[in-house]
Amino acid sequence: MVRPPRWLGARATRIFILTAVLFIFFLHQPTCIDLKAAPTNFSTLFEVSDWPPDTLIPQHLIRHQGGSSGLDIDHRYLFVRYLGNGREGAVSLYQDSRTGELVAMKQFQTVYRNPVPAPIRQALGDEEVNSWPAEIQATILLGGFEPRGDESSLSSERDLDILPALDYFLVRDDNYCSKPLTWHLVTPYLSKGTLSHLARTLEKRNQTSSALDESYRPNFHRLLQSLSRLHKLGICHNDVKPDNIYILDELHWLLGDLGNVREIHHPYYLTSNWHREGQWADCQTNDVRRALISYLTFIRRASIDKTSFDQQLICRSSALAQLYWQFMEQPVSADELLHTLGYDPSDPASDGGPAERSSVEFWCLQEEVLLGGILE
């Protein structure tokens, strides 16, 4: 036990002891970094203790990297080019030599948050691998495992709302024998890209923001339905943004990049780091907010009348602007927002009329501040 020096008086002794107790208390508290790396609890998504079943475990859980490019994997996946880097790892374009299809492959480079399920550990045999990326588990559970899926076959699955997994495995780099095994996730390569790419394509068509909203509002509704499904399963996406919304076709969008999914009551939501990132403690309404801002960002970037769009947003003179401000002042769940959107917008009485004017409308409405600031 820590003892105060004898020369301290009674009052100073009490302060000394209190300071020591507080120091020891905070020394043993988990840091923001610890909580960010805490595993995601997916137990609400499956009931059996021996998940995953054999049907969800690839035949080859360990593959080898090498070949003529040094980046081919087992002569099955042939490296084409790099696509980009994210917080979780690097994504590259590969050709599946078995099917001839192009696929996207993510090589994870961060600390793996979740424990490897027992059936996968058993399938790995003597390899001591105890953790894997939460994104792999989330993609299998929420998007499905489709070993034979490709872009053309996915187009026929109109109920699909999350990018599925085609394959996953550990890779041993034959070029560097001492390099540790790394997890990889294979998903379909969607040639139309993300919502950001679609906005750039549509910008060339010279459409107004109101015309774009009329065309793509059903897509936004389906995006909210996807979030509602996740939330009912006890999970939040936490990273909804244009670059994580993938385009199967212009009227069919898919959520992807599930590396930040966490259960609704994950302790990380209460940390200062989470709030410094501009996030809300209620991860469900935070998901809805990010989806709404993503949609507004998409409409603005794709429109020919960006200045008019900004003015309408300031003055709440469009249905989309009213929707944004009403939500920001009274956040609601995805289901509640969908219910609100189901009313006839031509009848003011059906949705309670426009929200009252507020001082928040005088904020700086530059896109990078209002619309893009939290979507990094």
PDB file of C-alpha atoms in Angstrom, residues 10 44 54 90 97 99 157 207 212 290:
ATOM      1  CA  ALA A  10      -3.721  15.465   8.080  1.00  0.00           C
ATOM      2  CA  THR A  44     -27.350 -12.223 -31.471  1.00  0.00           C
ATOM      3  CA  ASP A  54     -18.851 -26.547 -42.591  1.00  0.00           C
ATOM      4  CA  ALA A  90      -5.330  -2.596 -48.832  1.00  0.00           C
ATOM      5  CA  SER A  97      -8.741 -18.133 -62.657  1.00  0.00           C
ATOM      6  CA  THR A  99     -14.369 -18.516 -62.979  1.00  0.00           C
ATOM      7  CA  GLU A 157     -30.855 -11.034 -56.305  1.00  0.00           C
ATOM      8  CA  GLN A 207     -29.837  16.983 -63.991  1.00  0.00           C
ATOM      9  CA  LEU A 212     -32.200  13.342 -59.036  1.00  0.00           C
ATOM     10  CA  ARG A 290     -24.684   9.249 -41.845  1.00  0.00           C
TER      11      ARG A 290
END
